[in-house]
Structure formats: C-alpha cells, structure tokens
Tab-separated table of C-alpha atoms in Angstrom:
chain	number	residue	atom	x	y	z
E	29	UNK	CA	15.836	51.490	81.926
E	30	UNK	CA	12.513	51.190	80.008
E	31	UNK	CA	11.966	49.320	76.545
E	32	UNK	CA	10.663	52.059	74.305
E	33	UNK	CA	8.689	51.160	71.368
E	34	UNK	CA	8.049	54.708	68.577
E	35	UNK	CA	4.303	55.037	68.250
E	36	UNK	CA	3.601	58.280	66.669
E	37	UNK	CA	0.032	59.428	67.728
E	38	UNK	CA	-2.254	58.649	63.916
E	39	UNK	CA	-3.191	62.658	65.040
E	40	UNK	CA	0.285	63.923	64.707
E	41	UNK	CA	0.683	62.217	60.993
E	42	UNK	CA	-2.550	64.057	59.909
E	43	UNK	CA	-1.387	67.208	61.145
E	44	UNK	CA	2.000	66.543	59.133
E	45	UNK	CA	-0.579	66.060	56.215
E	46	UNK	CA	-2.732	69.248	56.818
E	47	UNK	CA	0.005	72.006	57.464
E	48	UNK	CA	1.921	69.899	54.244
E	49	UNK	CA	-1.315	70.465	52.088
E	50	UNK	CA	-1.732	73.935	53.154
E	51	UNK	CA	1.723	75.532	52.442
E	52	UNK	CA	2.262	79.171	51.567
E	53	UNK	CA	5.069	78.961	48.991
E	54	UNK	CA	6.768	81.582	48.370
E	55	UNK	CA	6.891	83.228	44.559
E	56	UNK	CA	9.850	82.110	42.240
E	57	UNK	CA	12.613	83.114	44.174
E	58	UNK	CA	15.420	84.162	41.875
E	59	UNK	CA	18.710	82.260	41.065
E	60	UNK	CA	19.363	78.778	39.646
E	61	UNK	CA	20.425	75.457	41.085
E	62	UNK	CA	21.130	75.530	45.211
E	63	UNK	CA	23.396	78.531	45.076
E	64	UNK	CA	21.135	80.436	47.008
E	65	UNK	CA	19.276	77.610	48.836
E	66	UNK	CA	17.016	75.065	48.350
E	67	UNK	CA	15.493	75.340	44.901
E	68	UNK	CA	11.305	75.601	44.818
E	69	UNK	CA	10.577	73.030	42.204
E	70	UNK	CA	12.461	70.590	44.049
E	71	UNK	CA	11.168	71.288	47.797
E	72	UNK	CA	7.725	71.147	46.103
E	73	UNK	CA	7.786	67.984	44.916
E	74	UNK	CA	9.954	66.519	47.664
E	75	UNK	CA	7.179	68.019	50.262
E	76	UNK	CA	4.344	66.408	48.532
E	77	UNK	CA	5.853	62.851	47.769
E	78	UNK	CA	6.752	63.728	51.822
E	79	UNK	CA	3.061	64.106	52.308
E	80	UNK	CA	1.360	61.309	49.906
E	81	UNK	CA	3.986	58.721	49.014
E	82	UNK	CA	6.506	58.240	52.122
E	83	UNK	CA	5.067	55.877	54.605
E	84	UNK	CA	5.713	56.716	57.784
E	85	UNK	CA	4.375	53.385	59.641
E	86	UNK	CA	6.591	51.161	57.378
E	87	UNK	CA	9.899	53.360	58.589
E	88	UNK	CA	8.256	53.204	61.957
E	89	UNK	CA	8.300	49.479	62.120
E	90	UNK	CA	11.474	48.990	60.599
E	91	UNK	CA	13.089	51.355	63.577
E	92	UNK	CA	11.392	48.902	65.793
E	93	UNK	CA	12.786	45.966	64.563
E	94	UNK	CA	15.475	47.289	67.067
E	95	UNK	CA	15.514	46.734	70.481
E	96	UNK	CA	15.374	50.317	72.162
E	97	UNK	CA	14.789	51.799	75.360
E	98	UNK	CA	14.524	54.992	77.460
E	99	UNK	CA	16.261	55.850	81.112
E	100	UNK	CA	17.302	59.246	82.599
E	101	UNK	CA	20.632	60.617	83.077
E	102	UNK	CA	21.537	63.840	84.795
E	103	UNK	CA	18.154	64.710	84.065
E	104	UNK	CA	17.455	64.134	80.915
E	105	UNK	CA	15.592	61.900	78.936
E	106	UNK	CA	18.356	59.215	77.299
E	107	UNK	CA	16.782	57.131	74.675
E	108	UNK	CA	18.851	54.158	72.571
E	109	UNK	CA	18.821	51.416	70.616
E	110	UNK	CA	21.105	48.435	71.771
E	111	UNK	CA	21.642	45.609	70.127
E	112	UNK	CA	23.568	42.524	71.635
E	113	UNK	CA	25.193	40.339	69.317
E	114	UNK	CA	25.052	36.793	68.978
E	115	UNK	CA	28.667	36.372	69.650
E	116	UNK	CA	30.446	35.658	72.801
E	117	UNK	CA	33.561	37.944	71.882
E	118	UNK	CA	32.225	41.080	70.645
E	119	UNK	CA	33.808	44.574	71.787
E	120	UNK	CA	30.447	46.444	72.669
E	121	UNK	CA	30.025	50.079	70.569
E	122	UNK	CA	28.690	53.171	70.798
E	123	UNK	CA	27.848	54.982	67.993
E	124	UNK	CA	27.129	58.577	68.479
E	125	UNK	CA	25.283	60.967	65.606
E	126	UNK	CA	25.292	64.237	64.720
E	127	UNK	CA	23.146	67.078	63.882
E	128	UNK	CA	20.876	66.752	61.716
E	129	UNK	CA	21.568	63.003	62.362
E	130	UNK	CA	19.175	60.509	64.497
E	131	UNK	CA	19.424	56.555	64.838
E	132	UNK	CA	17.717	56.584	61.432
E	133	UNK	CA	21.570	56.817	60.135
E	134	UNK	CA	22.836	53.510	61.251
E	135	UNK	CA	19.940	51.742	60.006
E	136	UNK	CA	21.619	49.619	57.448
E	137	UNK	CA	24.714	48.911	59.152
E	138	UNK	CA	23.486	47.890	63.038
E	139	UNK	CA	23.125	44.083	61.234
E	140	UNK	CA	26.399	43.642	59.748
E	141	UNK	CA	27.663	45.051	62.387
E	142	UNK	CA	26.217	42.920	65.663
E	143	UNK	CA	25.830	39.537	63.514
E	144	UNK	CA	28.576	39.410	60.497
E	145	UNK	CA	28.100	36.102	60.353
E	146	UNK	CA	24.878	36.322	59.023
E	147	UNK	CA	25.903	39.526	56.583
E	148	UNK	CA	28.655	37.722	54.779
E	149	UNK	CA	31.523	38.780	57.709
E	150	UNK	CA	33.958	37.341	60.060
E	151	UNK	CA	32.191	36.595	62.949
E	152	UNK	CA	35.356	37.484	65.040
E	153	UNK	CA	34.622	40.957	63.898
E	154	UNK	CA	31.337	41.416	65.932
E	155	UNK	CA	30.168	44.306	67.925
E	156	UNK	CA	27.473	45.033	70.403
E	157	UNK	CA	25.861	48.165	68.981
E	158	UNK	CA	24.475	51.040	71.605
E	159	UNK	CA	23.307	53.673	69.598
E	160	UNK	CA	22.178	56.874	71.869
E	161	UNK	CA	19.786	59.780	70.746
E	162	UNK	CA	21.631	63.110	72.431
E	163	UNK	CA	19.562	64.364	74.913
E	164	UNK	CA	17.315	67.625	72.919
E	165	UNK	CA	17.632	65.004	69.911
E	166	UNK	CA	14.690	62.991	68.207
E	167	UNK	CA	13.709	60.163	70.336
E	168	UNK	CA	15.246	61.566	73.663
E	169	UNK	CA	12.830	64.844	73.391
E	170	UNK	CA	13.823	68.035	74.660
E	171	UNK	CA	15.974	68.839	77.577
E	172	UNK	CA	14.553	70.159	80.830
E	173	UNK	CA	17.194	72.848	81.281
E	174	UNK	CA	20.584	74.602	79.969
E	175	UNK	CA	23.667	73.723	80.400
E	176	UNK	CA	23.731	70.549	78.090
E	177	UNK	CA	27.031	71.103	76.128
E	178	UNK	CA	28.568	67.938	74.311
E	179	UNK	CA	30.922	67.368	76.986
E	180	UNK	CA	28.174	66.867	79.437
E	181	UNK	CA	26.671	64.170	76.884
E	182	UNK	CA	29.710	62.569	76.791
E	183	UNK	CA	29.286	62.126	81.063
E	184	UNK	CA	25.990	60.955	80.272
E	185	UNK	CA	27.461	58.550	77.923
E	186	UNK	CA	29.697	57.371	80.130
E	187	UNK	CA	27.352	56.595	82.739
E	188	UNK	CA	24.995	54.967	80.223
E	189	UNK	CA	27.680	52.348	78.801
E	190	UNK	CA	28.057	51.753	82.711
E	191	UNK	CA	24.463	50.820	83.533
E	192	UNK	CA	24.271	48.529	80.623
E	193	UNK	CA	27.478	46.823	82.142
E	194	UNK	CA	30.524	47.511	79.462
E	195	UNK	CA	33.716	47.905	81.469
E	196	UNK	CA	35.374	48.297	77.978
E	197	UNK	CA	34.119	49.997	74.710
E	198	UNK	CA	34.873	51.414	71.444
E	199	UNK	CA	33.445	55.286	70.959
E	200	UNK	CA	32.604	55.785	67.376
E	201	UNK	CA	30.755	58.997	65.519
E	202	UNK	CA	30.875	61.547	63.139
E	203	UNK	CA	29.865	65.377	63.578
E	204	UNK	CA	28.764	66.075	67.037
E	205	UNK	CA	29.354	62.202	67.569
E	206	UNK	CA	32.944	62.594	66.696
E	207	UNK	CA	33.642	65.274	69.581
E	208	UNK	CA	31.405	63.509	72.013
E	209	UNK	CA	33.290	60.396	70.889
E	210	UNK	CA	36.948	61.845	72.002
E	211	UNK	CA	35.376	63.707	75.043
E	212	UNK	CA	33.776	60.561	76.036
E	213	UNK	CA	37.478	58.986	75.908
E	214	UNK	CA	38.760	61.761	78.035
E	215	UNK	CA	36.053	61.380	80.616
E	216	UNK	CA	36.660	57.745	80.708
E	217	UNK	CA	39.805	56.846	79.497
E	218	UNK	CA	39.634	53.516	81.703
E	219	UNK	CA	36.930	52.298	80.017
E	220	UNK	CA	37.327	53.623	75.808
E	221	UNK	CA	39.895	51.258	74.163
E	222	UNK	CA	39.823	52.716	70.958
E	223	UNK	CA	37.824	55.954	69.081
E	224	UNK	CA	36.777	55.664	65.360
E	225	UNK	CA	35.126	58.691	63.626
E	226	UNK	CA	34.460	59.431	60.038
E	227	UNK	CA	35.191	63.143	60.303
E	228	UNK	CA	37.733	65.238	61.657
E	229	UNK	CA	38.591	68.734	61.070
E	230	UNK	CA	42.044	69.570	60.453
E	231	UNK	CA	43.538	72.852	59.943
E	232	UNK	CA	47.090	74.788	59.160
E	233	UNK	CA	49.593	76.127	61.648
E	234	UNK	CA	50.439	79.226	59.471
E	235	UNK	CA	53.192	77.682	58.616
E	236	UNK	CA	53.909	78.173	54.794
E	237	UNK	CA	55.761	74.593	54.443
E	238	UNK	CA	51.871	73.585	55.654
E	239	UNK	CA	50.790	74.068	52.192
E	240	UNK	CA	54.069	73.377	50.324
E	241	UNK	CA	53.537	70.003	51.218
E	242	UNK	CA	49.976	69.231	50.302
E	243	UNK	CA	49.393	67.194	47.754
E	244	UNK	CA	46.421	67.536	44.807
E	245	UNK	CA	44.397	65.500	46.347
E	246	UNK	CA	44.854	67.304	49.564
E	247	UNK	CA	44.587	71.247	48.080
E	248	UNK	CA	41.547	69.809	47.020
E	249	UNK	CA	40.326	68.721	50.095
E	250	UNK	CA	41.570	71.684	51.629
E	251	UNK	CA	39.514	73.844	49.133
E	252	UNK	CA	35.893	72.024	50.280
E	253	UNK	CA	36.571	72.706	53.556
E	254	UNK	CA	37.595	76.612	52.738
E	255	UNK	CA	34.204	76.355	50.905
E	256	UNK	CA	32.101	74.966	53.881
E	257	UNK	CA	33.663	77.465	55.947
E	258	UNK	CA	32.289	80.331	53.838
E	259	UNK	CA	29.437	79.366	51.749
E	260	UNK	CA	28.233	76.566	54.060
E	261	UNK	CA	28.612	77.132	57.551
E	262	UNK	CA	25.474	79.598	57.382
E	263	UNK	CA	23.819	76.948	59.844
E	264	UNK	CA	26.535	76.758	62.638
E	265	UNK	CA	26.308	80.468	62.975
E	266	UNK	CA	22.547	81.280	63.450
E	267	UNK	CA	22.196	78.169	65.785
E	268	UNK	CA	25.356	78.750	67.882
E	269	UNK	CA	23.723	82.296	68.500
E	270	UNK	CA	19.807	82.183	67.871
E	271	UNK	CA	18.884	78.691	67.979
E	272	UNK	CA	15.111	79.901	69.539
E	273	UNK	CA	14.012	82.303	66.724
E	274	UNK	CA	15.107	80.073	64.162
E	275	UNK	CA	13.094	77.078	66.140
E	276	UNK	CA	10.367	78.496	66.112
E	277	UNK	CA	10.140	78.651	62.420
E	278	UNK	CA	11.464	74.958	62.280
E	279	UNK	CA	8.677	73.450	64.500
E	280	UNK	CA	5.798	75.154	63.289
E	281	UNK	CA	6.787	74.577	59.482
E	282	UNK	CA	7.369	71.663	58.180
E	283	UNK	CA	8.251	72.419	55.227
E	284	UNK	CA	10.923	74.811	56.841
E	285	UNK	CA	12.261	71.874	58.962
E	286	UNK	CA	12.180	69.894	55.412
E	287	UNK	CA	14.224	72.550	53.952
E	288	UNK	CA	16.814	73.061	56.665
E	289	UNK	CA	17.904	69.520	56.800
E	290	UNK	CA	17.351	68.587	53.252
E	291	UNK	CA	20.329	71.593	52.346
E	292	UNK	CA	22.350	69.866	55.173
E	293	UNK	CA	22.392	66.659	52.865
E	294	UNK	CA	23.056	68.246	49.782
E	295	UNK	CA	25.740	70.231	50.739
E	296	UNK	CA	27.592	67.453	53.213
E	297	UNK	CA	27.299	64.294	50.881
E	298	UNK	CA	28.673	63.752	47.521
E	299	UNK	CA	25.492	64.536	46.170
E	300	UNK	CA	25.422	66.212	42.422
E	301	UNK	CA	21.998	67.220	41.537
E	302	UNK	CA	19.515	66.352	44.468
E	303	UNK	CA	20.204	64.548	48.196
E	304	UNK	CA	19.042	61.581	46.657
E	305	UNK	CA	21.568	60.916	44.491
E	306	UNK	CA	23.788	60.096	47.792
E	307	UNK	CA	21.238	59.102	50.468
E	308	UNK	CA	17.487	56.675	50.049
E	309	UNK	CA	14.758	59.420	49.998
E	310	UNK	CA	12.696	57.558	52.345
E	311	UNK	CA	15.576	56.691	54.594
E	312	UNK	CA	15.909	61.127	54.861
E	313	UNK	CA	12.490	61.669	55.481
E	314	UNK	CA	12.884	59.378	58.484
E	315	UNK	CA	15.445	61.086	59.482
E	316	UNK	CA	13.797	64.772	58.856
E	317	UNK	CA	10.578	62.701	60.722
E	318	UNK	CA	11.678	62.232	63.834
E	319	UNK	CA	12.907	66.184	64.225
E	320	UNK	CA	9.144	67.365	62.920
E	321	UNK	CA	7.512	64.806	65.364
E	322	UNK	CA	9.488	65.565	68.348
E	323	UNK	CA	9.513	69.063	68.331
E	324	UNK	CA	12.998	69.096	68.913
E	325	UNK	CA	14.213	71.950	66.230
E	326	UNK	CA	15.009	74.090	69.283
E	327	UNK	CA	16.500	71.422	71.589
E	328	UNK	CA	18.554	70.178	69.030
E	329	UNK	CA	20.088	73.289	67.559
E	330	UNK	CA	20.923	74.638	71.393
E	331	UNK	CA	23.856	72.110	71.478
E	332	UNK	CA	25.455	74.448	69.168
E	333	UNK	CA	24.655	77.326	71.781
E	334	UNK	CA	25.880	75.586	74.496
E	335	UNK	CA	29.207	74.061	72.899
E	336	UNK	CA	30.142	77.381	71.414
E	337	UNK	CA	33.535	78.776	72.828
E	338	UNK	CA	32.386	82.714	72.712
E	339	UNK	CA	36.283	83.313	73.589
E	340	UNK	CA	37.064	82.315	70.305
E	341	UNK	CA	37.435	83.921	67.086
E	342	UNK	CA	35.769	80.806	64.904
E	343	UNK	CA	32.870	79.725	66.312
E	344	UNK	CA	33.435	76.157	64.760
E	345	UNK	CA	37.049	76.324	66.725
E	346	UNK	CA	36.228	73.385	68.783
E	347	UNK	CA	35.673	70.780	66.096
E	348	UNK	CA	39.434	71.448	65.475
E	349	UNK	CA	40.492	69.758	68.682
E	350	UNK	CA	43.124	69.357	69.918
E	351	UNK	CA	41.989	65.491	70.890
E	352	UNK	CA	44.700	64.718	74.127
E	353	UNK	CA	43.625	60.948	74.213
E	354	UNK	CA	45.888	58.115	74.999
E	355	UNK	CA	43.940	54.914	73.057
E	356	UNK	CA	44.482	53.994	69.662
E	357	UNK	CA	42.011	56.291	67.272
E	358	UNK	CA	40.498	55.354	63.859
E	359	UNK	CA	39.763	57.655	60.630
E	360	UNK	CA	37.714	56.976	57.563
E	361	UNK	CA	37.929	59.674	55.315
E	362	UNK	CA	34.642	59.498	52.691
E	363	UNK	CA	35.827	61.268	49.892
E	364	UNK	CA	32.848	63.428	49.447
E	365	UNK	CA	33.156	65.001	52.918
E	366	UNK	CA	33.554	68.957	53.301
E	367	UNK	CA	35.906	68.914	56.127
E	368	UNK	CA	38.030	66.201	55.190
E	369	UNK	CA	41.293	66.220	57.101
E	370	UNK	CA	45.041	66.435	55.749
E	371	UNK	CA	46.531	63.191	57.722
E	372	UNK	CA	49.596	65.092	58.605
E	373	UNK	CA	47.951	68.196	60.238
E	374	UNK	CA	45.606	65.184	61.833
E	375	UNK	CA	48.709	63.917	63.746
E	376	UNK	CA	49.033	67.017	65.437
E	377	UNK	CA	45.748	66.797	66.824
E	378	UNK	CA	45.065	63.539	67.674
E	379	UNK	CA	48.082	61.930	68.632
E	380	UNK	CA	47.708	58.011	68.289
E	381	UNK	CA	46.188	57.487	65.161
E	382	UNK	CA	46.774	54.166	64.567
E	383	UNK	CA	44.140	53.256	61.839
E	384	UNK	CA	43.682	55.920	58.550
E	385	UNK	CA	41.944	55.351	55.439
E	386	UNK	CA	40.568	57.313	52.562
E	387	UNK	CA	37.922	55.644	50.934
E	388	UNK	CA	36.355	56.170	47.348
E	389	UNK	CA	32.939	57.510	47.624
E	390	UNK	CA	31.116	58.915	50.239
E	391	UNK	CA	30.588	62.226	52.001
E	392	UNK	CA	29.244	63.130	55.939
E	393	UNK	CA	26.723	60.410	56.877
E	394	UNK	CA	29.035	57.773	55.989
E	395	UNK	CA	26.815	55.044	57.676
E	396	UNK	CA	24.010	56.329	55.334
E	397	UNK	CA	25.402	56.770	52.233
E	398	UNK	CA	28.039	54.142	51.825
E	399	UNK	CA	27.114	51.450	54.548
E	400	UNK	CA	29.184	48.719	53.175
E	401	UNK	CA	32.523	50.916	53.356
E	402	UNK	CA	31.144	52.107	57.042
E	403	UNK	CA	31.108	48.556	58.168
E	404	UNK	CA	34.581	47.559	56.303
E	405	UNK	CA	36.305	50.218	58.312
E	406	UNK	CA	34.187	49.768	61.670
E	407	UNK	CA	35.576	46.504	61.504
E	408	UNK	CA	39.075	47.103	60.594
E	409	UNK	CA	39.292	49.235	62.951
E	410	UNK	CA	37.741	46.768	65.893
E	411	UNK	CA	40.274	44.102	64.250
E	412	UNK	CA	43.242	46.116	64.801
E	413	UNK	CA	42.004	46.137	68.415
E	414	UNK	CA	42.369	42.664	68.780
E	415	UNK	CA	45.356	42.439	66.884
C-alpha cells in the first residue's frame, strides 16, 4: 500500500479550460424544463461557472485533508481513503459508492463519522472509515482488462479490509455500493457483521394483495420507481450494452461528461428546479472532476456491461436481489429517492432486516445531500450492533 496524494497536472486544468471555452453548442433544442434532457440555458451557465468560478485546487486540497492511498488487487489499481478514528472501540467501515458517485460523496460525513466526539456525537458511536474508489472509477483509473463485474469488487474488497487488518466490519453503500455491499457479505460472511445501504430496490410478486396493501405513501413510492424505470433508466441501458461509443463522447467532451452526470443528479435527488437545490454545486463539480480528469467515462460505465445478467428480461434485474445474507442489515429510506423500497416486499429480499427507517428529505446520494440524517442512521445502525 502506497499513500496517494491527488495532484492534477496544472496542464490537464487548462485543457478543461480550453475545450470548456471552445464548445460547439448546439441550437435551441426544442421542449421546456428537463423533459427531454438537460436544458441549454442551464448547462451553459453551469459549464462556464465550471470553467471560471469553481476552484479546482481548493476541492483538491480539501480531498487531501484525507489520508488516502493506492495498492493493487487482482490486478487492478485500488485507491482509498481511510481514516482511523481516535477511539479505541470503533467498528471499522467501508463505505462503497456508486455510479456516478466518487469519494467526493462522503466528504462531509467521514468527520462525524471517525471522531463524533468532536462533531457533537457519542463517542461510543465511532467508526473507522475505508472508503474505496471501484476499480475503472475516479481515483483508481481504468482497469487493465474485462471481467470486472461488482461481485469481483466485492473479492477485492474483501481482500482490501484484510490487508488493512479488520477481522470484523460493517459494509455500507448505496447504488453499485449497495450490491457490492451485500455481495461483499456473501463473500465474507465471517468477517461483515452488519450491511447498511440507503437504497434498495423492491418489487411485486404479481400478487394482486401486493398492491391492495400499499399504503399512499407507498403507491407513491411505487409510482417514482415505475417512473425511473421508464423515463429514467435511459442510462442503465446504453451503458449495460454500449458503454465504448458512448465513452468516447464522455471523455473527449466535457461538457458531455457535465451533462451526463449533472441529469443523474437531477433526476435521483429531491431536486425541483436545478441539482443544486439538493446537492453544493462545487461539491458536484468535484464529483463530475474526477470522471473528466481520469478518463474513466468508459471504465466506469463497463461495470454496467459486465454486471448485466443478458439471461434476463430487465436489465436492472439484479439490483432487485434476492440478498441471502445471514447478519443483521440496515435501511435508510431518503424520501426523495426513485427506487425507494416498500418494507414489506424488502423482507422478502433481504431477510434480517433488523434496522428500517424512512427519513424526511433526501433522495440517492444520501451522504451528499442530507449528511446529518446519513450520519444519524450510520450510527444507529452501528449502535444497534453493539446493542
């Protein structure tokens, strides 16, 4: 294991600047709103402030206020943050993101969360924080070869909680890190005393007393996630089948990589106008950052390729589950979320919840948009562990 420090070449950042200056935008494309996409007068502005105001040295330094570092697993380049906590009893914690996710996430929660004692918290309620880039993500650059399917990072994530020495561990994520987070328990159910994730996909049986039973708040909950699954799922598609040709695209635009991921934060938080009403501007153009600067657009989106069950009629079929683990598993459900689960349909596929709440605000990057209730739960959760 190497310590890893992010030191993006100045030569990159004025290339950012040049292709960012010299955009070829499009003519008024027709429609209103984000019905049909991201609209012009927004991406414009967003793209310039992206260009002139965001400061990419200040979110650089603030990502390496963390202690990180790089080692190779299977193969692959593994890079991570980890970040010991002052106290003697804390349960160690991996925290796993999704796509279009990156470490940039869990920036405002990796305090409260190693030292509560300094955030206003129980200091019983500490955690060692490990927070991995997926291999073909961000910081961990792009993967040498096929093959890399999210059960094979949850191996790698197995092995890397054993090189830094954890015998025992709590798996938490959301997105990809929510599979990876059950798989991991399944490849080491030894070692994973509890899972926490703040998604889960739930669906019917096809049995009509499915839907008798729901209640309003759970038709409508039921109705975002009919509405992800066909006005929103556009994305899962084209990079479970054709994550190259898009890539392309992605890594030599950047105002097409802007675009792609900006829509992912509209649509997935409980944004109403603009991503910024849910999520810190600069805090997503970190995020956005470290895909443009990595040139891992392809990488990235091949997890979908490789994770895609072809035998199956939904090509989203294995966010579903089933989840056959055996330790005690934690939900937060952020209210803005388009897949959020129906907690009896949940039982059926994850059969020792033991932890379930359904919190006010909120939507997909829970750690980013509502930090304080991500810690509350994170905690509750690791409390009920002790219990």
């Amino acid at each position: 294991m190497r310590p890893f420090r992010i030191e993006i070449p100045q030569a990159d950042l004025d290339d950012l600047h040049d292709r960012l200056a010299r955009t070829r935008w499009p003519a008024e494309p027709p429609g209103e709103g984000w019905s049909r996409g991201v609209p012009l007068a927004y991406l414009k502005e967003l793209a310039e402030y992206w260009r002139t105001g965001f400061d990419w040295r200040a979110a650089e330094a603030a990502l390496n206020e963390h202690p990180q570092f790089v080692t190779e697993i299977d193969g692959a380049n593994v890079h991570f943050a980890h970040v010991r906590s002052p106290e003697p009893d804390a349960i160690p914690l991996i925290i796993t993101h999704g796509w279009p996710g990156s470490i940039a996430e869990f920036m405002d929660v990796i305090g409260p969360l190693t030292d509560p004692r300094a955030h206003g918290g129980d200091p019983s309620e500490a955690f060692h924080v490990v927070i991995p880039s997926i291999p073909g993500f961000g910081l961990s650059g792009a993967i040498p070869e096929t093959g890399w399917d999210s059960w094979r990072v949850a191996r790698a994530w197995a092995e890397l909680m054993r090189r830094l020495g954890y015998q025992h561990y709590v798996a938490q994520g959301s997105d990809w890190g929510m599979m990876i987070s059950f798989q991991l328990a399944q490849v080491a159910p030894e070692n994973v005393i509890g899972v926490h994730v703040n998604m889960l996909v739930t669906f019917p049986s096809g049995d009509p007393a499915d839907m008798a039973a729901l209640t309003p708040t759970e038709l409508a909950g039921l109705g975002r996630l009919l509405n992800f699954d066909q006005e929103l799922s556009a994305y899962f598609k084209l990079q479970a089948t054709r994550p190259n040709t898009l890539g392309y695209a992605l890594t030599d635009s950047p105002v097409g990589q802007l675009a792609w991921i900006a829509e992912r934060f509209m649509d997935w938080t409980d944004a109403e106008k603009a991503p910024e009403d849910a999520v810190d501007r600069d805090q997503m153009l970190t995020n956005v950052s470290l895909y443009w600067f990595t040139r891992t657009a392809i990488s990235s989106s091949s997890l979908y390729y490789e994770s895609t069950d072809r035998t199956a009629q939904n090509v989203a079929a294995g966010f579903g589950g089933p989840w056959p683990v055996t330790m005690p598993v934690g939900v937060a459900v952020f209210a803005g979320d388009a897949t959020a689960p129906i907690r009896a349909w949940a039982d059926r596929i994850v059969p020792t919840i033991t932890h379930w709440s359904e919190l006010p605000r909120g939507g997909h990057f829970g750690a980013m948009e509502e930090p304080d209730l991500y810690v509350s739960d994170v905690r509750a959760f690791g409390r009920s562990l002790r219990a």
